Each structure stands twice: as structure tokens, then as C-alpha cells.
Amino acid sequence: MKKFKWLLAMAVMAGCAFYSTALTVNEDEIKSTGSEVVEFNSYSGPHALIESAASITDIGGNLGRQVAIDLNQAGAYGLNTKYTVVHAIDTSDDKKMDADILFINEDATVDHITNLRRIISGYLMEAYGYNAGDASTIATFITVYNAVYRQNLSVFNSKYKSVVTRNLTEEDCGLSTNWSDWPGNTQIVIPLFDMNSSLSAVDTSVISDKKVIASIKEEDDLGVDERKNLADIKQREATEYSNKAQEAAQTAAQQNKQLAQQQATSDKAAQTATQAAAQAAANPNDEDLQKKAQEAKAVAEAEKKKTEEQKQQTEEAQKAAEKAQTVADKKLAESTSERTEIAKDKQKLLSQALAAEQDRNATVGLVIADEKKQLYTLAKIDSTTGKIISQSPVKVIRGRTILPVSEKAGSKSKTVGFIAVCGETTGANSAVRLCYIDSSSLEITAESNEIVYENSVLVEEGGYYYCVIKSGNSFYVAKYDGSLNLIQKSSVAVKKDTPITVTDKGIIATNSTNKVILLNGETLAAISQ
């Protein structure tokens, strides 16, 4: 397993153990110098092991619960597991940001951006008390932020404390847009702002800088929903910090009254000490006057110290009020600005939707996704211009074959989906299965329970679909309906590369001993061997 730099950083972390004040950092946003278009290439095919959304979310939740035991204690959690979090905080530096760093270790199996975001959401909920909706939104922005600044260590060095950056490397910092790069090569930085707030534990301004917003707006829906959700969070942050500013201002006012009273007491004590000192100076042999002068001086010095302490408390309360109000103003300005842009983008989406409704001249076909691996994807193409309208997220179609699934609409038939052999064999949790791809969304909506041979032929006849499946170390001809329910599998094993020919007399294939066989069309039992 790769040795992370956080192992080296623990000695420094140990010196930053406990503190009770809110964690705050430099409020300046990361400055953007351009736009980065982030398009995550997730594994979109079948999986060997399917986990529930709840169990995936709890991967992060488990890490979060460990960190939440003492948020003021720096440390590393989840060592020697598939995912590790370094809680990198240091109170000795108040000019740069603290952060949590999520490492995706070499034996991790996460291969889709949705599941990675679930892990991050679970972590945020358990570590900092975010509700599920807010955690989901912030997790989305965290992933895009880390993809935008992938392998840009200079950006992280300029904004984060050394306790954070000593855990990062140039080659692994941030998040690759390709899922196959994630295991063992990922250091997701989560900028921290105020750990005492379930709204502001993560710095929402940093994870939504100009480059991040520009990237999110490259989505087909312009990222409107997620941007609106973050704008709502910032609106609530503004309210929260405005309330904090008012409370701090009231405290400052009260402290100021106490300061005035203390100052008066201190002035009186100083005056008394001055008079006592004068009397003592005039009567150097009077021991009582000398003692009274010393006592008066001690009282005056004590009262002066109290005044200085009261003054410091008053100044701190005033600064807290000003700082909280600055945050409130910043969050409100960002929320208002983003809502204005969202309104413009909603109008743009409406115009696009109307244009799409008027132009239905679209056709669907296969295009190359990965020429080296011989993987393909579906694309909607405008039949009048030849331009691609949209592409399927499923980029692992095999065999250059898709078979349409139709249903009757009155007297006409309409294609509602496609069946194809989909998947990869390289990922830790990837698999090859028969998949149903919706004709509208071009996404997988169903898949076979059985593993399909990666180079299997795919044949359709009479509304049934035939391919070669793997069972144990053997291969069989399988017959599926349009919903990918297995109807039958051959009674005898076949060559994995067998052709499948469906005739009215039966199905012709080649058995495992390389002999041509005829299978019964209904039962797939061998008629001849």
C-alpha cells in the first residue's frame, strides 16, 4: 500500500491537540485565472457486487463518527482501510485554511461519482452535523472543486496551512475525472471554516469559486439545482452570522458599560494611591502612612489590570461582531449574485427546452467511447444537421451491437430502449452484464443478474434476446425477455465465442468440445450434440 505523507505529518499534528474556540480561516476565495470544464468519467456498467446507497453513505459516516469524538484533535482515521481521513488542523497559524483530507486507498472499489459523493455526504453528516440535503450539495461542490484543482499543488500550498499541505503530493492532490485513477491516487481536500457550525464547517465560498461555478455550468442543466441549493445554504449562513454579529454586538455593548464602570473604579484607586503617596512622601517617618501608600498603590495596580482585561474583552467582542458581520455580508452577497445568475440560466434552459420540443428530428446510434478497449456509447444525433445532441453516460457498450426494444403506441411501434452487452473486466467491482438502456435518458435502467461473456454475440428473435453467459468456469447460451429476465439457459456448456443462430428448427451453437449442436428453441435443451 502506498505510504501517505500524513504518516510523516502526525508528529506536527500531535502538537496541535486541543482548543475550544471556533475554527476560522482566511476568508478570501481562491482566485480564478480561467475555467476548467470537469466531466466525470464514472464506470457506468454493471457491477460484480451491488451495495445499497445507505451502506455506501455509511462508509463516510463511519469515518465522520471517529472524527466527531473530538473535533479539536488533529489526527488520521481509518488507517489500513479502503478510505482514510486526515483531520488537519493547527491553531498556531490563523492566516491559512485547515482542512480534512479524504484518501481513496488502493483497494477501494468506488467507481462512480454519485457513490463518491455519498461517501463524502455521510462523512459531513456524522462529523459536523450537516443534514442530508446540505451534505449532498456540499459533497457535489467538493468533488468539482477537487477536480478543478487536480494536481495543482501550488494552489493548495498558497491557501492551506502546512499541516494540510504536507499530506499532499503533486501527482495525487485533488480528484481525477476518471474513476480508474481514483484508487491509491486521490487526496480530496475539504476546506474547513467553522467546525462549530453545521452550516459552515466547510468553507462554501472556497468550494464554489469562479472556476468551480464555471465548470458546474457546463452540465446540460447548467447545474441550476445544485447551484440553487448552495445559494440557499449561503443565505442561511448569512442569517446565522448576522445573528452572531448581533449577539456579539450586544455583548460588546455590555462589556463597554462594564469597562466604563471599571475605568471609574480604576481612576478613583489611582487618585487615592497618588494622595497616599504624597502624604507618605511628606511624612517619611510615619510607618502607617507608608503602609497605606503601599496598599493604595497595590489596589490601584490591581484595578488598572482589571481595566486592561476588561478593555481587551470589550475589543474582542467588538472584533467578533465585526468579523461575524463581514461573513454575513459576504455570504449574502454571494447568494444574491448567484441567484441572479441562476435566474438567467433558467430562462436559457426554458428557451432550449422549447427549441428541443420543436425539433424532434433525432436519431440514436453507436459512437466510439474508447477505441483501444473497443468500448462504445450511444449518441443522439440531429438528423437534419448531423450534430450530436447528447451522449449517453454509458461508455462501456461492447461488441458494437445494440438491439432496440419497441412497444406499440396505437397502430405504430415506438423504440423505448436498447439492449446491449455492457461493462468492463478491469475494475475491482466492475462486471459485464446484459443491460437495458432507456431511449430517452440513454442511461441503464435494468441489467441481467447473470454475468455475460465480455465478447459474447447478441442476437434478437421474436422479442427474445440471446447471448453467452458465464456460470462458474463454464459458458452457456442464455435466453432473455425484453425486461432482462432469464427465461432459459442451455442444458449443455458451449464455447464462449460460439455464434448463436436462431432458426425455426432450433438454435445452432458450438458446444464446449467444439461440436456443432442444435438447441430446442423453447427449452434450450440439446437436440443433438
Tab-separated table of N, CA, C and O in Angstrom, residues 10 14 16-17 82 105 109-110 131 181 216 256 290 313 321 367 369-370 372 383 431 502 525:
chain	number	residue	atom	x	y	z
A	10	MET	N	2.087	13.346	11.369
A	10	MET	CA	1.429	13.156	12.648
A	10	MET	C	2.182	13.804	13.810
A	10	MET	O	1.575	14.242	14.782
A	14	ALA	N	0.307	16.287	16.404
A	14	ALA	CA	0.188	15.991	17.824
A	14	ALA	C	0.367	17.238	18.671
A	14	ALA	O	-0.153	17.337	19.774
A	16	CYS	N	-0.868	20.050	18.034
A	16	CYS	CA	-1.999	20.955	17.807
A	16	CYS	C	-3.258	20.377	18.422
A	16	CYS	O	-4.302	20.346	17.809
A	17	ALA	N	-3.162	19.882	19.642
A	17	ALA	CA	-4.186	18.989	20.160
A	17	ALA	C	-5.532	19.645	20.453
A	17	ALA	O	-6.494	19.381	19.760
A	82	LYS	N	-10.005	0.978	3.344
A	82	LYS	CA	-10.126	1.417	1.957
A	82	LYS	C	-10.153	2.943	1.834
A	82	LYS	O	-9.811	3.487	0.777
A	105	ASN	N	-7.915	4.821	-0.917
A	105	ASN	CA	-6.766	3.922	-0.898
A	105	ASN	C	-6.816	2.888	-2.020
A	105	ASN	O	-7.815	2.749	-2.721
A	109	THR	N	-13.109	0.388	-3.894
A	109	THR	CA	-13.852	-0.042	-5.080
A	109	THR	C	-14.814	1.011	-5.615
A	109	THR	O	-15.567	0.738	-6.538
A	110	VAL	N	-14.825	2.215	-5.044
A	110	VAL	CA	-15.726	3.246	-5.545
A	110	VAL	C	-15.358	3.593	-6.986
A	110	VAL	O	-14.194	3.834	-7.302
A	131	ASN	N	-27.321	18.289	7.647
A	131	ASN	CA	-28.454	17.462	7.263
A	131	ASN	C	-28.175	16.835	5.897
A	131	ASN	O	-27.245	17.237	5.192
A	181	ASP	N	-8.586	6.121	-12.075
A	181	ASP	CA	-7.414	6.735	-11.430
A	181	ASP	C	-7.599	6.894	-9.920
A	181	ASP	O	-6.640	7.228	-9.214
A	216	ILE	N	-19.378	23.701	-13.218
A	216	ILE	CA	-20.700	23.141	-12.954
A	216	ILE	C	-21.708	23.616	-14.002
A	216	ILE	O	-22.617	22.875	-14.391
A	256	ASN	N	-18.708	47.223	27.267
A	256	ASN	CA	-18.311	48.632	27.237
A	256	ASN	C	-18.832	49.367	28.476
A	256	ASN	O	-18.141	50.237	29.052
A	290	GLN	N	3.206	55.148	55.339
A	290	GLN	CA	3.979	54.398	54.330
A	290	GLN	C	3.249	53.108	53.945
A	290	GLN	O	3.180	52.730	52.764
A	313	GLN	N	-11.406	42.414	26.658
A	313	GLN	CA	-12.638	41.666	26.432
A	313	GLN	C	-13.604	42.461	25.563
A	313	GLN	O	-14.283	41.906	24.684
A	321	ALA	N	-17.994	40.776	16.624
A	321	ALA	CA	-19.193	41.311	15.966
A	321	ALA	C	-18.865	41.742	14.537
A	321	ALA	O	-19.618	41.442	13.596
A	367	VAL	N	-21.377	5.274	-31.061
A	367	VAL	CA	-20.155	6.004	-31.392
A	367	VAL	C	-19.036	5.457	-30.507
A	367	VAL	O	-19.286	4.860	-29.453
A	369	ALA	N	-16.316	5.148	-27.788
A	369	ALA	CA	-16.008	5.759	-26.497
A	369	ALA	C	-14.534	5.563	-26.140
A	369	ALA	O	-13.880	6.463	-25.624
A	370	ASP	N	-14.008	4.354	-26.389
A	370	ASP	CA	-12.610	4.034	-26.116
A	370	ASP	C	-12.138	3.076	-27.211
A	370	ASP	O	-12.410	1.881	-27.148
A	372	LYS	N	-9.186	1.961	-27.987
A	372	LYS	CA	-8.215	0.949	-27.578
A	372	LYS	C	-8.898	-0.240	-26.917
A	372	LYS	O	-8.555	-1.399	-27.178
A	383	SER	N	-30.838	14.626	-37.090
A	383	SER	CA	-30.811	14.045	-38.436
A	383	SER	C	-30.789	15.091	-39.538
A	383	SER	O	-30.493	14.777	-40.697
A	431	ALA	N	-18.194	-5.440	-13.851
A	431	ALA	CA	-18.672	-6.715	-14.379
A	431	ALA	C	-19.302	-6.464	-15.736
A	431	ALA	O	-19.603	-5.327	-16.103
A	502	VAL	N	-30.441	-18.365	-34.578
A	502	VAL	CA	-31.806	-18.741	-34.219
A	502	VAL	C	-32.575	-19.067	-35.497
A	502	VAL	O	-32.675	-18.240	-36.408
A	525	ALA	N	-32.766	-27.055	-24.427
A	525	ALA	CA	-32.200	-28.382	-24.226
A	525	ALA	C	-31.542	-28.833	-25.522
A	525	ALA	O	-31.987	-28.474	-26.629
